[in-house]
């Protein structure tokens, strides 16, 4: 008999939690059917250790461009495949032509959030013309 | 419950607790996502994020299109740091923002920063003295800055119930001298919401 009120309390709590905190917000978008801009897509290599984050925040493609002054620009198209808001952080690392990491005081983990089904872009500009390669790390938000 | 299982739960709890509790003090990488984030303060990661955005904007909008001009052919453009106003309610050292930008710009190979000409006096008084002595002699002509960097950090706070929100706006302008024309400007807003400080973001 004691179990029934407890179960009811649990169900009520769960329903309240779902109703208040986890309400889904999805995004509607519109764009030209035939885009004029042509992107140079890059073959990428992925190392996924957080499968749930990789499933929720999917990398759709990576494209790069280099301007006259030699600064590499990177654009990553990402998609939140879930129906709810997803928070994550990302960090961009730059490497020179010998594969050595370029350290900078501005290097930081950048917080980002995507609404449900939202497609967005992460853009990064190389800090120096010496930067020839890059790596982007995605991480679930760490909160204690 | 069987007697041998009676001790299983406390044992499992005791095993889990040390693993889950964080150490009292630890070194954290300044670029990591495990830094303390507080709503009512500009944290170091906010300065790094703002500086990163500003440098990327400068490269994209001024350096990459080839619009950065140097007064001395073959040398990088010379930048002087002007007034960076702190309009927040906190005591901030604006060098937490400016120094990061200076270092990043220097590493582009396109910009040098003057340590003898700055708002509020030279950053390096000895170098300024040397420069003055050189200027007085017939041999040397001191180089004047091609650009000055000025800006503001503004705070805007609001709250709804227990949730507090703080917006920190970083505004910067790069002015061409002696014309006094802002050739680049940008603004980065960092908004934080929460009820209490937390580790990570």
Tab-separated table of C-alpha atoms in Angstrom:
chain	number	residue	atom	x	y	z
A	1	UNK	CA	0.000	0.000	0.000
A	2	UNK	CA	2.862	2.342	0.815
A	3	UNK	CA	4.294	1.878	-2.659
A	4	UNK	CA	1.340	3.409	-4.516
A	5	UNK	CA	1.638	7.006	-3.154
A	6	UNK	CA	5.412	6.855	-3.666
A	7	UNK	CA	4.967	5.776	-7.290
A	8	UNK	CA	2.391	8.522	-7.828
A	9	UNK	CA	4.822	11.091	-6.373
A	10	UNK	CA	7.602	9.861	-8.696
A	11	UNK	CA	5.349	10.067	-11.752
A	12	UNK	CA	4.151	13.548	-10.792
A	13	UNK	CA	7.724	14.703	-10.243
A	14	UNK	CA	8.837	13.309	-13.581
A	15	UNK	CA	5.902	14.927	-15.372
A	16	UNK	CA	6.647	18.269	-13.732
A	17	UNK	CA	10.327	17.967	-14.646
A	18	UNK	CA	9.493	17.203	-18.231
A	19	UNK	CA	6.924	19.963	-18.431
A	20	UNK	CA	9.094	22.709	-16.985
A	21	UNK	CA	12.765	22.087	-17.721
A	22	UNK	CA	12.910	19.824	-20.729
A	23	UNK	CA	10.375	21.456	-23.045
A	24	UNK	CA	11.417	20.866	-26.634
A	25	UNK	CA	12.110	23.817	-28.902
A	26	UNK	CA	12.831	23.085	-32.519
A	27	UNK	CA	13.932	25.462	-35.258
A	28	UNK	CA	12.346	26.175	-38.639
A	29	UNK	CA	14.602	27.562	-41.375
A	30	UNK	CA	14.339	28.919	-44.915
A	31	UNK	CA	17.091	29.374	-47.509
A	32	UNK	CA	17.512	29.557	-51.311
A	33	UNK	CA	16.863	26.219	-53.064
A	34	UNK	CA	19.918	26.785	-55.254
A	35	UNK	CA	22.619	28.535	-53.224
A	36	UNK	CA	24.986	30.800	-55.149
A	37	UNK	CA	27.942	30.308	-52.813
A	38	UNK	CA	30.066	27.236	-53.473
A	39	UNK	CA	31.786	25.658	-50.523
A	40	UNK	CA	35.000	23.699	-50.737
A	41	UNK	CA	34.196	20.748	-48.495
A	42	UNK	CA	37.008	18.990	-46.682
A	43	UNK	CA	37.365	15.281	-46.020
A	44	UNK	CA	37.549	15.051	-42.242
A	45	UNK	CA	38.703	12.485	-39.756
A	46	UNK	CA	36.734	12.058	-36.552
A	47	UNK	CA	37.634	10.540	-33.235
A	48	UNK	CA	34.493	10.084	-31.173
A	49	UNK	CA	34.785	9.149	-27.538
A	50	UNK	CA	31.484	10.696	-26.422
A	51	UNK	CA	28.972	8.823	-28.561
A	52	UNK	CA	25.913	10.586	-27.104
A	53	UNK	CA	27.359	14.054	-27.878
A	54	UNK	CA	28.417	12.931	-31.374
A	55	UNK	CA	24.872	11.693	-32.002
A	56	UNK	CA	23.230	14.842	-30.615
A	57	UNK	CA	25.585	17.394	-32.179
A	58	UNK	CA	26.378	15.990	-35.607
A	59	UNK	CA	29.093	17.506	-37.794
A	60	UNK	CA	27.541	17.789	-41.274
A	61	UNK	CA	30.599	19.115	-43.034
A	62	UNK	CA	33.788	21.140	-42.857
A	63	UNK	CA	34.894	23.700	-45.425
A	64	UNK	CA	37.969	25.889	-45.535
A	65	UNK	CA	39.199	28.968	-47.364
A	66	UNK	CA	42.507	30.812	-47.456
A	67	UNK	CA	42.645	34.509	-48.260
A	68	UNK	CA	45.335	36.584	-49.949
A	69	UNK	CA	47.223	37.228	-46.715
A	70	UNK	CA	47.397	33.480	-46.028
A	71	UNK	CA	45.086	33.185	-43.021
A	72	UNK	CA	43.190	29.890	-43.048
A	73	UNK	CA	39.468	30.107	-42.317
A	74	UNK	CA	37.425	27.120	-41.214
A	75	UNK	CA	33.673	26.656	-41.131
A	76	UNK	CA	31.982	23.648	-39.562
A	77	UNK	CA	28.341	22.924	-40.161
A	78	UNK	CA	26.749	21.301	-37.123
A	79	UNK	CA	23.278	20.003	-36.429
A	80	UNK	CA	21.432	19.288	-33.224
A	81	UNK	CA	19.714	16.009	-34.089
A	82	UNK	CA	17.615	16.011	-30.906
A	83	UNK	CA	14.346	17.848	-30.288
A	84	UNK	CA	15.645	19.697	-27.243
A	85	UNK	CA	18.232	22.407	-26.622
A	86	UNK	CA	21.748	21.033	-26.518
A	87	UNK	CA	24.683	22.756	-24.859
A	88	UNK	CA	28.293	21.955	-25.582
A	89	UNK	CA	31.703	23.578	-25.716
A	90	UNK	CA	34.229	23.504	-28.508
A	91	UNK	CA	37.903	24.326	-28.736
A	92	UNK	CA	39.943	25.030	-31.872
A	93	UNK	CA	43.594	24.039	-32.056
A	94	UNK	CA	45.891	25.276	-34.816
A	95	UNK	CA	49.012	23.569	-36.136
A	96	UNK	CA	51.845	24.830	-38.327
A	97	UNK	CA	53.092	23.102	-41.497
A	98	UNK	CA	55.265	20.808	-39.370
A	99	UNK	CA	52.309	19.753	-37.259
A	100	UNK	CA	53.388	21.699	-34.181
A	101	UNK	CA	50.649	23.177	-32.011
A	102	UNK	CA	50.447	26.988	-32.096
A	103	UNK	CA	49.757	28.208	-28.571
A	104	UNK	CA	47.927	31.467	-27.975
A	105	UNK	CA	46.606	33.317	-24.922
A	106	UNK	CA	43.231	33.617	-26.639
A	107	UNK	CA	42.762	29.822	-26.886
A	108	UNK	CA	39.703	28.910	-24.872
A	109	UNK	CA	36.756	26.526	-24.758
A	110	UNK	CA	33.807	28.330	-26.313
A	111	UNK	CA	30.324	27.574	-24.961
A	112	UNK	CA	27.603	27.068	-27.560
A	113	UNK	CA	23.959	25.982	-27.515
A	114	UNK	CA	21.732	24.757	-30.316
A	115	UNK	CA	17.960	24.571	-30.254
A	116	UNK	CA	16.278	21.338	-31.305
A	117	UNK	CA	17.018	20.367	-34.940
A	118	UNK	CA	18.954	23.611	-35.425
A	119	UNK	CA	21.700	23.709	-38.017
A	120	UNK	CA	24.433	26.232	-37.270
A	121	UNK	CA	27.992	27.075	-38.223
A	122	UNK	CA	31.131	27.385	-36.192
A	123	UNK	CA	33.661	29.643	-37.862
A	124	UNK	CA	37.281	30.087	-36.897
A	125	UNK	CA	40.121	32.123	-38.341
A	126	UNK	CA	43.711	31.000	-37.980
A	127	UNK	CA	45.647	33.324	-35.663
A	128	UNK	CA	48.673	33.427	-37.971
A	129	UNK	CA	49.439	32.667	-41.629
A	130	UNK	CA	51.727	29.900	-40.298
A	131	UNK	CA	48.673	27.868	-39.248
A	132	UNK	CA	48.078	25.228	-41.908
A	133	UNK	CA	46.036	22.639	-40.020
A	134	UNK	CA	43.399	22.575	-37.333
A	135	UNK	CA	41.553	20.318	-34.948
A	136	UNK	CA	38.252	21.009	-33.248
A	137	UNK	CA	37.268	19.357	-29.985
A	138	UNK	CA	33.667	19.086	-28.838
A	139	UNK	CA	32.817	18.550	-25.201
A	140	UNK	CA	29.661	18.197	-23.134
A	141	UNK	CA	29.313	21.083	-20.660
A	142	UNK	CA	31.098	20.331	-17.423
A	143	UNK	CA	29.189	21.538	-14.381
A	144	UNK	CA	29.741	20.687	-10.738
B	1	UNK	CA	17.651	-8.822	3.498
B	2	UNK	CA	20.349	-11.498	3.785
B	3	UNK	CA	23.097	-10.568	6.273
B	4	UNK	CA	25.863	-10.696	3.699
B	5	UNK	CA	24.044	-8.196	1.448
B	6	UNK	CA	23.430	-5.840	4.370
B	7	UNK	CA	26.972	-4.490	4.065
B	8	UNK	CA	26.937	-4.319	0.294
B	9	UNK	CA	25.228	-0.907	-0.033
B	10	UNK	CA	27.437	0.995	2.439
B	11	UNK	CA	30.493	-0.601	0.829
B	12	UNK	CA	29.355	0.413	-2.664
B	13	UNK	CA	28.599	3.952	-1.435
B	14	UNK	CA	31.996	4.206	0.208
B	15	UNK	CA	33.611	3.087	-3.045
B	16	UNK	CA	31.651	5.600	-5.126
B	17	UNK	CA	32.124	8.654	-2.906
B	18	UNK	CA	35.885	9.161	-3.321
B	19	UNK	CA	35.579	8.721	-7.078
B	20	UNK	CA	32.844	11.332	-7.425
B	21	UNK	CA	34.191	13.960	-5.043
B	22	UNK	CA	36.588	16.475	-6.593
B	23	UNK	CA	39.921	17.318	-4.973
B	24	UNK	CA	39.998	20.423	-2.765
B	25	UNK	CA	42.582	22.250	-4.878
B	26	UNK	CA	43.796	21.427	-8.358
B	27	UNK	CA	45.536	23.079	-11.281
B	28	UNK	CA	43.236	23.749	-14.210
B	29	UNK	CA	44.268	24.653	-17.732
B	30	UNK	CA	43.249	28.274	-18.485
B	31	UNK	CA	41.736	27.190	-21.798
B	32	UNK	CA	39.743	24.282	-20.367
B	33	UNK	CA	35.995	24.086	-19.840
B	34	UNK	CA	36.413	23.320	-16.127
B	35	UNK	CA	36.885	26.907	-14.965
B	36	UNK	CA	34.594	28.550	-12.426
B	37	UNK	CA	31.817	30.480	-14.109
B	38	UNK	CA	30.029	33.183	-12.145
B	39	UNK	CA	27.163	35.362	-13.275
B	40	UNK	CA	28.138	38.566	-11.496
B	41	UNK	CA	31.779	38.623	-12.596
B	42	UNK	CA	33.751	38.751	-15.805
B	43	UNK	CA	35.709	35.477	-15.640
B	44	UNK	CA	39.055	34.876	-17.312
B	45	UNK	CA	37.441	32.672	-19.953
B	46	UNK	CA	35.183	35.619	-20.882
B	47	UNK	CA	38.222	37.804	-21.552
B	48	UNK	CA	39.811	35.018	-23.620
B	49	UNK	CA	36.605	34.493	-25.597
B	50	UNK	CA	36.193	38.232	-26.246
B	51	UNK	CA	39.847	38.607	-27.252
B	52	UNK	CA	39.620	35.586	-29.572
B	53	UNK	CA	36.534	37.019	-31.298
B	54	UNK	CA	38.121	40.452	-31.646
B	55	UNK	CA	41.353	39.116	-33.127
B	56	UNK	CA	39.447	36.904	-35.591
B	57	UNK	CA	37.331	39.912	-36.580
B	58	UNK	CA	40.424	42.086	-37.064
B	59	UNK	CA	42.032	39.424	-39.265
B	60	UNK	CA	38.840	38.805	-41.272
B	61	UNK	CA	37.880	42.437	-41.797
B	62	UNK	CA	41.134	44.374	-41.866
B	63	UNK	CA	44.219	42.210	-42.278
B	64	UNK	CA	42.935	39.590	-44.741
B	65	UNK	CA	41.404	42.112	-47.182
B	66	UNK	CA	44.783	43.918	-47.174
B	67	UNK	CA	43.424	47.110	-45.621
B	68	UNK	CA	45.977	47.299	-42.810
B	69	UNK	CA	48.508	49.949	-43.814
B	70	UNK	CA	51.915	50.562	-42.323
B	71	UNK	CA	53.588	53.990	-42.279
B	72	UNK	CA	56.972	52.357	-42.885
B	73	UNK	CA	57.090	50.123	-45.984
B	74	UNK	CA	58.265	46.593	-45.185
B	75	UNK	CA	57.470	46.900	-41.471
B	76	UNK	CA	54.294	45.841	-39.657
B	77	UNK	CA	51.745	48.528	-38.775
B	78	UNK	CA	52.359	50.208	-35.405
B	79	UNK	CA	49.552	50.130	-32.846
B	80	UNK	CA	49.229	52.274	-29.696
B	81	UNK	CA	46.820	51.378	-26.914
B	82	UNK	CA	44.426	54.177	-26.095
B	83	UNK	CA	41.742	54.274	-23.399
B	84	UNK	CA	39.879	51.046	-22.599
B	85	UNK	CA	37.101	52.067	-20.235
B	86	UNK	CA	35.735	49.743	-17.585
B	87	UNK	CA	32.048	50.623	-17.257
B	88	UNK	CA	31.197	47.582	-15.145
B	89	UNK	CA	30.645	47.660	-11.408
B	90	UNK	CA	33.722	45.528	-10.881
B	91	UNK	CA	37.346	46.415	-10.581
B	92	UNK	CA	38.919	44.987	-13.727
B	93	UNK	CA	42.364	45.174	-15.202
B	94	UNK	CA	41.634	45.810	-18.858
B	95	UNK	CA	45.007	44.281	-19.746
B	96	UNK	CA	43.279	40.918	-19.248
B	97	UNK	CA	41.629	41.712	-22.569
B	98	UNK	CA	44.150	43.988	-24.269
B	99	UNK	CA	47.273	41.937	-23.642
B	100	UNK	CA	45.713	38.856	-25.217
B	101	UNK	CA	44.801	40.892	-28.298
B	102	UNK	CA	48.296	42.410	-28.468
B	103	UNK	CA	50.001	39.018	-28.235
B	104	UNK	CA	47.721	37.520	-30.873
B	105	UNK	CA	48.201	40.490	-33.219
B	106	UNK	CA	51.972	40.399	-32.791
B	107	UNK	CA	51.952	36.719	-33.778
B	108	UNK	CA	50.115	37.500	-37.000
B	109	UNK	CA	53.332	39.228	-38.079
B	110	UNK	CA	51.307	42.206	-39.319
B	111	UNK	CA	51.118	44.406	-36.219
B	112	UNK	CA	53.559	45.776	-33.664
B	113	UNK	CA	52.481	47.537	-30.487
B	114	UNK	CA	54.189	50.620	-29.083
B	115	UNK	CA	55.190	50.428	-25.414
B	116	UNK	CA	56.294	54.060	-25.335
B	117	UNK	CA	53.175	55.760	-26.650
B	118	UNK	CA	50.008	54.864	-24.738
B	119	UNK	CA	47.037	56.521	-23.058
B	120	UNK	CA	47.986	57.398	-19.476
B	121	UNK	CA	51.723	57.308	-20.092
B	122	UNK	CA	54.266	54.920	-21.521
B	123	UNK	CA	54.072	51.269	-20.553
B	124	UNK	CA	57.870	51.113	-20.590
B	125	UNK	CA	59.218	54.405	-19.156
B	126	UNK	CA	62.856	53.545	-19.804
B	127	UNK	CA	62.203	52.827	-23.483
B	128	UNK	CA	60.253	56.104	-23.709
B	129	UNK	CA	63.202	57.983	-22.188
B	130	UNK	CA	65.582	56.382	-24.680
B	131	UNK	CA	63.230	57.292	-27.505
B	132	UNK	CA	63.110	60.912	-26.335
B	133	UNK	CA	66.913	61.106	-26.221
B	134	UNK	CA	67.103	59.629	-29.714
B	135	UNK	CA	64.480	62.085	-30.941
B	136	UNK	CA	66.540	65.019	-29.673
B	137	UNK	CA	69.645	63.884	-31.541
B	138	UNK	CA	69.944	64.466	-35.277
B	139	UNK	CA	70.188	60.758	-36.066
B	140	UNK	CA	66.822	59.372	-35.128
B	141	UNK	CA	63.231	60.067	-36.056
B	142	UNK	CA	60.671	58.408	-33.789
B	143	UNK	CA	58.029	56.318	-35.484
B	144	UNK	CA	54.465	57.431	-34.820
B	145	UNK	CA	51.649	54.885	-34.400
B	146	UNK	CA	49.598	54.058	-37.479
B	147	UNK	CA	46.589	52.999	-35.400
B	148	UNK	CA	45.193	53.365	-31.884
B	149	UNK	CA	43.005	50.842	-30.078
B	150	UNK	CA	40.262	52.107	-27.782
B	151	UNK	CA	37.171	50.558	-26.245
B	152	UNK	CA	34.769	49.901	-23.419
B	153	UNK	CA	33.557	47.022	-21.279
B	154	UNK	CA	29.908	47.498	-20.345
B	155	UNK	CA	27.772	45.481	-17.930
B	156	UNK	CA	24.020	44.960	-18.028
B	157	UNK	CA	22.272	42.884	-15.383
B	158	UNK	CA	18.724	41.693	-14.871
B	159	UNK	CA	16.914	38.980	-12.954
B	160	UNK	CA	13.751	36.906	-13.062
B	161	UNK	CA	12.999	35.134	-9.789
B	162	UNK	CA	16.087	33.249	-8.705
B	163	UNK	CA	17.749	33.446	-12.108
B	164	UNK	CA	20.192	36.268	-12.615
B	165	UNK	CA	21.453	37.343	-16.007
B	166	UNK	CA	24.504	39.432	-16.728
B	167	UNK	CA	25.560	40.670	-20.140
B	168	UNK	CA	29.123	41.863	-20.604
B	169	UNK	CA	29.655	43.889	-23.758
B	170	UNK	CA	33.178	44.300	-25.100
B	171	UNK	CA	33.452	47.144	-27.614
B	172	UNK	CA	36.654	47.948	-29.471
B	173	UNK	CA	37.612	50.464	-32.164
B	174	UNK	CA	40.754	50.743	-34.228
B	175	UNK	CA	41.408	54.324	-35.314
B	176	UNK	CA	43.724	55.325	-38.146
B	177	UNK	CA	46.040	58.127	-37.096
B	178	UNK	CA	46.382	61.025	-37.640
B	179	UNK	CA	43.133	61.019	-39.638
B	180	UNK	CA	41.066	59.881	-36.633
B	181	UNK	CA	38.901	57.513	-38.654
B	182	UNK	CA	37.696	54.259	-37.121
B	183	UNK	CA	38.714	51.679	-39.740
B	184	UNK	CA	37.569	48.677	-37.714
B	185	UNK	CA	35.044	48.286	-34.913
B	186	UNK	CA	33.456	45.309	-33.268
B	187	UNK	CA	31.369	44.281	-30.320
B	188	UNK	CA	31.236	40.981	-28.477
B	189	UNK	CA	28.482	40.289	-25.976
B	190	UNK	CA	28.779	37.498	-23.448
B	191	UNK	CA	25.573	36.652	-21.621
B	192	UNK	CA	25.510	34.463	-18.523
B	193	UNK	CA	22.513	33.159	-16.592
B	194	UNK	CA	22.421	31.335	-13.303
B	195	UNK	CA	21.669	31.396	-9.636
B	196	UNK	CA	25.111	30.631	-8.220
B	197	UNK	CA	28.682	30.196	-9.483
B	198	UNK	CA	29.517	26.830	-11.021
B	199	UNK	CA	32.534	24.978	-12.273
B	200	UNK	CA	32.360	24.570	-16.031
B	201	UNK	CA	30.071	26.067	-18.623
